[in-house]
PDB file of C-alpha atoms in Angstrom:
ATOM      1  CA  LEU A   6     -11.124  30.271 -13.313  1.00  0.00           C
ATOM      2  CA  LYS A   7      -7.471  29.501 -14.099  1.00  0.00           C
ATOM      3  CA  ALA A   8      -6.816  26.771 -12.036  1.00  0.00           C
ATOM      4  CA  ARG A   9      -9.938  25.222 -13.484  1.00  0.00           C
ATOM      5  CA  ALA A  10      -8.326  25.766 -16.650  1.00  0.00           C
ATOM      6  CA  GLY A  11      -5.421  23.888 -15.464  1.00  0.00           C
ATOM      7  CA  GLN A  12      -3.268  26.740 -15.947  1.00  0.00           C
ATOM      8  CA  TYR A  13      -2.012  26.109 -11.934  1.00  0.00           C
ATOM      9  CA  GLU A  14       1.675  28.190 -12.398  1.00  0.00           C
ATOM     10  CA  ASP A  15      -1.057  31.347 -13.323  1.00  0.00           C
ATOM     11  CA  ALA A  16      -3.678  30.701 -10.756  1.00  0.00           C
ATOM     12  CA  ALA A  17      -0.769  30.433  -8.120  1.00  0.00           C
ATOM     13  CA  LYS A  18       0.143  33.782  -8.862  1.00  0.00           C
ATOM     14  CA  GLU A  19      -3.303  35.033  -9.049  1.00  0.00           C
ATOM     15  CA  TYR A  20      -3.833  33.502  -5.417  1.00  0.00           C
ATOM     16  CA  GLN A  21       0.098  35.356  -3.921  1.00  0.00           C
ATOM     17  CA  ILE A  22      -1.424  38.300  -5.197  1.00  0.00           C
ATOM     18  CA  ALA A  23      -4.744  38.429  -3.103  1.00  0.00           C
ATOM     19  CA  VAL A  24      -2.298  37.083   0.042  1.00  0.00           C
ATOM     20  CA  GLU A  25      -0.603  39.717  -0.416  1.00  0.00           C
ATOM     21  CA  GLY A  26      -3.233  42.279  -0.594  1.00  0.00           C
ATOM     22  CA  ASN A  27      -4.642  40.258   2.203  1.00  0.00           C
ATOM     23  CA  PRO A  28      -2.451  38.540   4.257  1.00  0.00           C
ATOM     24  CA  TYR A  29      -5.141  37.108   7.116  1.00  0.00           C
ATOM     25  CA  MET A  30      -7.567  35.104   4.140  1.00  0.00           C
ATOM     26  CA  ALA A  31      -7.209  31.583   4.376  1.00  0.00           C
ATOM     27  CA  VAL A  32      -9.356  30.512   1.362  1.00  0.00           C
ATOM     28  CA  ALA A  33      -6.443  32.624  -0.725  1.00  0.00           C
ATOM     29  CA  TYR A  34      -3.714  30.092   1.500  1.00  0.00           C
ATOM     30  CA  TYR A  35      -5.550  27.514   0.124  1.00  0.00           C
ATOM     31  CA  GLY A  36      -5.753  27.696  -3.079  1.00  0.00           C
ATOM     32  CA  LEU A  37      -2.861  28.788  -3.652  1.00  0.00           C
ATOM     33  CA  GLY A  38      -2.224  25.092  -1.555  1.00  0.00           C
ATOM     34  CA  ASN A  39      -4.051  23.491  -4.763  1.00  0.00           C
ATOM     35  CA  ALA A  40      -2.001  24.972  -7.209  1.00  0.00           C
ATOM     36  CA  ARG A  41       1.118  24.613  -5.890  1.00  0.00           C
ATOM     37  CA  ARG A  42       0.461  20.959  -5.707  1.00  0.00           C
ATOM     38  CA  ASN A  43      -1.163  20.540  -8.871  1.00  0.00           C
ATOM     39  CA  SER A  44       2.150  21.853  -9.991  1.00  0.00           C
ATOM     40  CA  GLY A  45       4.524  19.440  -8.382  1.00  0.00           C
ATOM     41  CA  ARG A  46       5.381  21.998  -5.690  1.00  0.00           C
ATOM     42  CA  PHE A  47       4.467  20.074  -2.352  1.00  0.00           C
ATOM     43  CA  ASP A  48       6.770  21.825  -0.389  1.00  0.00           C
ATOM     44  CA  GLU A  49       5.358  25.254  -1.412  1.00  0.00           C
ATOM     45  CA  ALA A  50       1.510  23.412  -1.711  1.00  0.00           C
ATOM     46  CA  PHE A  51       2.298  22.247   2.353  1.00  0.00           C
ATOM     47  CA  LEU A  52       2.975  25.968   3.684  1.00  0.00           C
ATOM     48  CA  ALA A  53       0.366  27.947   1.778  1.00  0.00           C
ATOM     49  CA  TYR A  54      -2.104  24.801   3.686  1.00  0.00           C
ATOM     50  CA  ARG A  55      -0.589  24.760   6.796  1.00  0.00           C
ATOM     51  CA  MET A  56      -1.032  29.180   6.674  1.00  0.00           C
ATOM     52  CA  ALA A  57      -4.390  28.421   6.194  1.00  0.00           C
ATOM     53  CA  ALA A  58      -4.925  26.244   8.946  1.00  0.00           C
ATOM     54  CA  ARG A  59      -2.948  28.253  11.828  1.00  0.00           C
ATOM     55  CA  MET A  60      -5.528  31.030  10.453  1.00  0.00           C
ATOM     56  CA  TYR A  61      -8.381  29.332  10.428  1.00  0.00           C
ATOM     57  CA  PRO A  62      -7.824  26.224  12.204  1.00  0.00           C
ATOM     58  CA  ASP A  63     -11.133  24.472  12.215  1.00  0.00           C
ATOM     59  CA  TYR A  64     -10.370  24.442   8.364  1.00  0.00           C
ATOM     60  CA  TYR A  65     -10.797  21.013   7.473  1.00  0.00           C
ATOM     61  CA  GLU A  66     -10.158  21.208   3.863  1.00  0.00           C
ATOM     62  CA  ALA A  67      -6.659  22.086   4.407  1.00  0.00           C
ATOM     63  CA  ILE A  68      -5.676  19.897   7.489  1.00  0.00           C
ATOM     64  CA  THR A  69      -6.618  17.237   4.641  1.00  0.00           C
ATOM     65  CA  ALA A  70      -4.554  18.590   1.628  1.00  0.00           C
ATOM     66  CA  MET A  71      -2.037  18.447   3.816  1.00  0.00           C
ATOM     67  CA  GLY A  72      -3.006  14.394   4.676  1.00  0.00           C
ATOM     68  CA  GLN A  73      -3.196  14.040   1.396  1.00  0.00           C
ATOM     69  CA  LEU A  74       0.441  15.515   0.658  1.00  0.00           C
ATOM     70  CA  TYR A  75       1.980  13.586   3.290  1.00  0.00           C
ATOM     71  CA  PHE A  76       0.389  10.305   1.355  1.00  0.00           C
ATOM     72  CA  LEU A  77       1.741  11.370  -1.835  1.00  0.00           C
ATOM     73  CA  VAL A  78       4.909  11.504  -0.641  1.00  0.00           C
ATOM     74  CA  GLY A  79       5.128   8.028   1.426  1.00  0.00           C
ATOM     75  CA  GLN A  80       4.397   9.761   5.393  1.00  0.00           C
ATOM     76  CA  GLN A  81       1.746   7.682   6.199  1.00  0.00           C
ATOM     77  CA  GLU A  82       1.987   8.263   9.878  1.00  0.00           C
ATOM     78  CA  ASP A  83       1.643  11.998   9.225  1.00  0.00           C
ATOM     79  CA  ALA A  84      -0.678  11.317   6.920  1.00  0.00           C
ATOM     80  CA  ALA A  85      -3.374   9.443   8.966  1.00  0.00           C
ATOM     81  CA  GLU A  86      -3.068  12.028  11.606  1.00  0.00           C
ATOM     82  CA  LYS A  87      -4.344  14.758   9.486  1.00  0.00           C
ATOM     83  CA  PHE A  88      -6.754  12.671   8.621  1.00  0.00           C
ATOM     84  CA  ARG A  89      -8.038  12.243  12.059  1.00  0.00           C
ATOM     85  CA  ASP A  90      -7.159  15.908  12.637  1.00  0.00           C
ATOM     86  CA  ALA A  91      -9.883  16.812  10.006  1.00  0.00           C
ATOM     87  CA  LEU A  92     -12.276  14.334  10.865  1.00  0.00           C
ATOM     88  CA  GLU A  93     -12.267  15.521  14.708  1.00  0.00           C
ATOM     89  CA  ILE A  94     -13.615  18.591  13.034  1.00  0.00           C
ATOM     90  CA  GLU A  95     -15.817  17.198  10.779  1.00  0.00           C
ATOM     91  CA  PRO A  96     -16.556  13.921  11.103  1.00  0.00           C
ATOM     92  CA  THR A  97     -18.505  13.273   7.654  1.00  0.00           C
ATOM     93  CA  TYR A  98     -15.723  14.510   5.489  1.00  0.00           C
ATOM     94  CA  VAL A  99     -15.240  11.914   3.009  1.00  0.00           C
ATOM     95  CA  PHE A 100     -11.735  12.951   1.247  1.00  0.00           C
ATOM     96  CA  ALA A 101     -10.669  12.881   4.774  1.00  0.00           C
ATOM     97  CA  LEU A 102     -12.371   9.286   5.263  1.00  0.00           C
ATOM     98  CA  ARG A 103     -11.013   8.095   2.243  1.00  0.00           C
ATOM     99  CA  GLY A 104      -7.136   9.133   3.155  1.00  0.00           C
ATOM    100  CA  LEU A 105      -7.777   7.609   6.039  1.00  0.00           C
ATOM    101  CA  ALA A 106      -8.211   4.483   4.893  1.00  0.00           C
ATOM    102  CA  ALA A 107      -5.902   4.756   2.210  1.00  0.00           C
ATOM    103  CA  SER A 108      -3.055   5.574   4.477  1.00  0.00           C
ATOM    104  CA  CYS A 109      -3.845   2.889   6.868  1.00  0.00           C
ATOM    105  CA  LEU A 110      -4.345  -0.002   4.194  1.00  0.00           C
ATOM    106  CA  ARG A 111      -0.540   1.114   3.540  1.00  0.00           C
ATOM    107  CA  MET A 112       0.303   0.661   7.035  1.00  0.00           C
ATOM    108  CA  ASN A 113      -1.337  -2.906   6.959  1.00  0.00           C
ATOM    109  CA  ARG A 114      -3.777  -1.210   9.279  1.00  0.00           C
ATOM    110  CA  LEU A 115      -6.690  -3.304   8.348  1.00  0.00           C
ATOM    111  CA  ASP A 116      -9.394  -2.740  10.937  1.00  0.00           C
ATOM    112  CA  GLU A 117      -9.019   1.105  11.024  1.00  0.00           C
ATOM    113  CA  ALA A 118      -8.640   0.970   7.368  1.00  0.00           C
ATOM    114  CA  ARG A 119     -12.025  -1.062   7.077  1.00  0.00           C
ATOM    115  CA  GLU A 120     -13.845   1.325   9.430  1.00  0.00           C
ATOM    116  CA  ALA A 121     -13.208   4.111   8.201  1.00  0.00           C
ATOM    117  CA  LEU A 122     -13.826   2.909   4.474  1.00  0.00           C
ATOM    118  CA  GLU A 123     -17.491   1.910   5.659  1.00  0.00           C
ATOM    119  CA  ARG A 124     -17.735   5.568   6.412  1.00  0.00           C
ATOM    120  CA  ALA A 125     -16.854   6.936   3.575  1.00  0.00           C
ATOM    121  CA  LEU A 126     -19.383   4.650   1.727  1.00  0.00           C
ATOM    122  CA  GLU A 127     -22.243   5.243   3.413  1.00  0.00           C
ATOM    123  CA  LEU A 128     -22.174   8.845   2.975  1.00  0.00           C
ATOM    124  CA  GLU A 129     -21.225   8.174  -0.715  1.00  0.00           C
ATOM    125  CA  PRO A 130     -21.559   5.101  -1.906  1.00  0.00           C
ATOM    126  CA  ASP A 131     -21.175   5.253  -5.333  1.00  0.00           C
ATOM    127  CA  SER A 132     -17.751   7.356  -5.094  1.00  0.00           C
ATOM    128  CA  ALA A 133     -15.368   5.576  -7.929  1.00  0.00           C
ATOM    129  CA  PRO A 134     -12.476   6.194  -5.625  1.00  0.00           C
ATOM    130  CA  GLY A 135     -13.976   5.213  -2.306  1.00  0.00           C
ATOM    131  CA  LEU A 136     -14.567   1.543  -4.085  1.00  0.00           C
ATOM    132  CA  LEU A 137     -11.365   1.424  -5.824  1.00  0.00           C
ATOM    133  CA  THR A 138      -9.983   1.576  -1.804  1.00  0.00           C
ATOM    134  CA  LEU A 139     -12.409  -0.707  -1.066  1.00  0.00           C
ATOM    135  CA  ALA A 140     -11.399  -2.754  -3.703  1.00  0.00           C
ATOM    136  CA  LYS A 141      -7.270  -2.913  -2.837  1.00  0.00           C
ATOM    137  CA  TYR A 142      -8.829  -3.270   0.999  1.00  0.00           C
ATOM    138  CA  HIS A 143     -10.591  -6.750  -0.565  1.00  0.00           C
ATOM    139  CA  ALA A 144      -7.688  -7.680  -2.408  1.00  0.00           C
ATOM    140  CA  ARG A 145      -5.238  -7.102   0.616  1.00  0.00           C
ATOM    141  CA  ILE A 146      -7.145  -9.126   2.808  1.00  0.00           C
ATOM    142  CA  GLY A 147      -6.833 -12.062   0.411  1.00  0.00           C
ATOM    143  CA  ASP A 148     -11.248 -11.550  -0.789  1.00  0.00           C
ATOM    144  CA  GLU A 149     -10.524 -12.041  -4.378  1.00  0.00           C
ATOM    145  CA  GLU A 150     -14.456 -12.095  -4.986  1.00  0.00           C
ATOM    146  CA  GLY A 151     -15.192  -8.673  -3.280  1.00  0.00           C
ATOM    147  CA  ALA A 152     -12.004  -7.291  -4.552  1.00  0.00           C
ATOM    148  CA  ALA A 153     -13.318  -7.839  -8.445  1.00  0.00           C
ATOM    149  CA  ASN A 154     -17.362  -6.848  -7.189  1.00  0.00           C
ATOM    150  CA  ALA A 155     -15.772  -3.421  -5.950  1.00  0.00           C
ATOM    151  CA  LEU A 156     -13.231  -3.076  -8.637  1.00  0.00           C
ATOM    152  CA  VAL A 157     -16.398  -3.459 -11.254  1.00  0.00           C
ATOM    153  CA  ARG A 158     -18.212  -1.115  -9.374  1.00  0.00           C
ATOM    154  CA  SER A 159     -16.009   1.236  -9.436  1.00  0.00           C
ATOM    155  CA  ILE A 160     -15.570   1.003 -13.529  1.00  0.00           C
ATOM    156  CA  ASP A 161     -19.067   0.626 -14.044  1.00  0.00           C
ATOM    157  CA  ILE A 162     -19.487   4.232 -12.504  1.00  0.00           C
ATOM    158  CA  GLY A 163     -16.919   6.008 -14.064  1.00  0.00           C
ATOM    159  CA  GLY A 164     -13.774   4.743 -11.858  1.00  0.00           C
ATOM    160  CA  ASP A 165     -11.568   3.449 -14.826  1.00  0.00           C
ATOM    161  CA  ALA A 166      -9.489   6.261 -15.223  1.00  0.00           C
ATOM    162  CA  LEU A 167      -8.437   5.648 -11.479  1.00  0.00           C
ATOM    163  CA  LEU A 168      -7.041   2.626 -12.534  1.00  0.00           C
ATOM    164  CA  LYS A 169      -4.560   3.838 -14.226  1.00  0.00           C
ATOM    165  CA  GLU A 170      -2.980   5.198 -11.032  1.00  0.00           C
ATOM    166  CA  ALA A 171      -3.160   2.240  -8.816  1.00  0.00           C
ATOM    167  CA  LEU A 172      -1.497   0.779 -11.154  1.00  0.00           C
TER     168      LEU A 172
END
């Protein structure tokens, strides 16, 4: 509840109490990672996600979260590797698919980006983040009309808040 209210430091304290009470609770480490990430404490978040994934090797959400952190700090190769690892466990996890697409775009691996993006949008056709990434893809390949169409669709479904991050 504290994390949902934006009280990430308080939430981290609660998750810390949980893992001290039960050091084998992977979900508490995952929650701790989320609280630390939202507080900008990426190193601590990464360690918490890694603990969750070590305890539960199929914890694709924690593996994806590690990929997202790598993405945020500009380590695209590592990010893409984590996203692929998560997709081996759960091939339809759209967060990992979108993350892989975004990482591949940054590395100029356009075919892999397009493939991941197509899979993500098949699963979630009205995803504002997915459509924004599609717009970036079309812009990268020089398709201005495709970029504009994807951007308009993203905005129409509420993706205008994402534009601030994109710019």
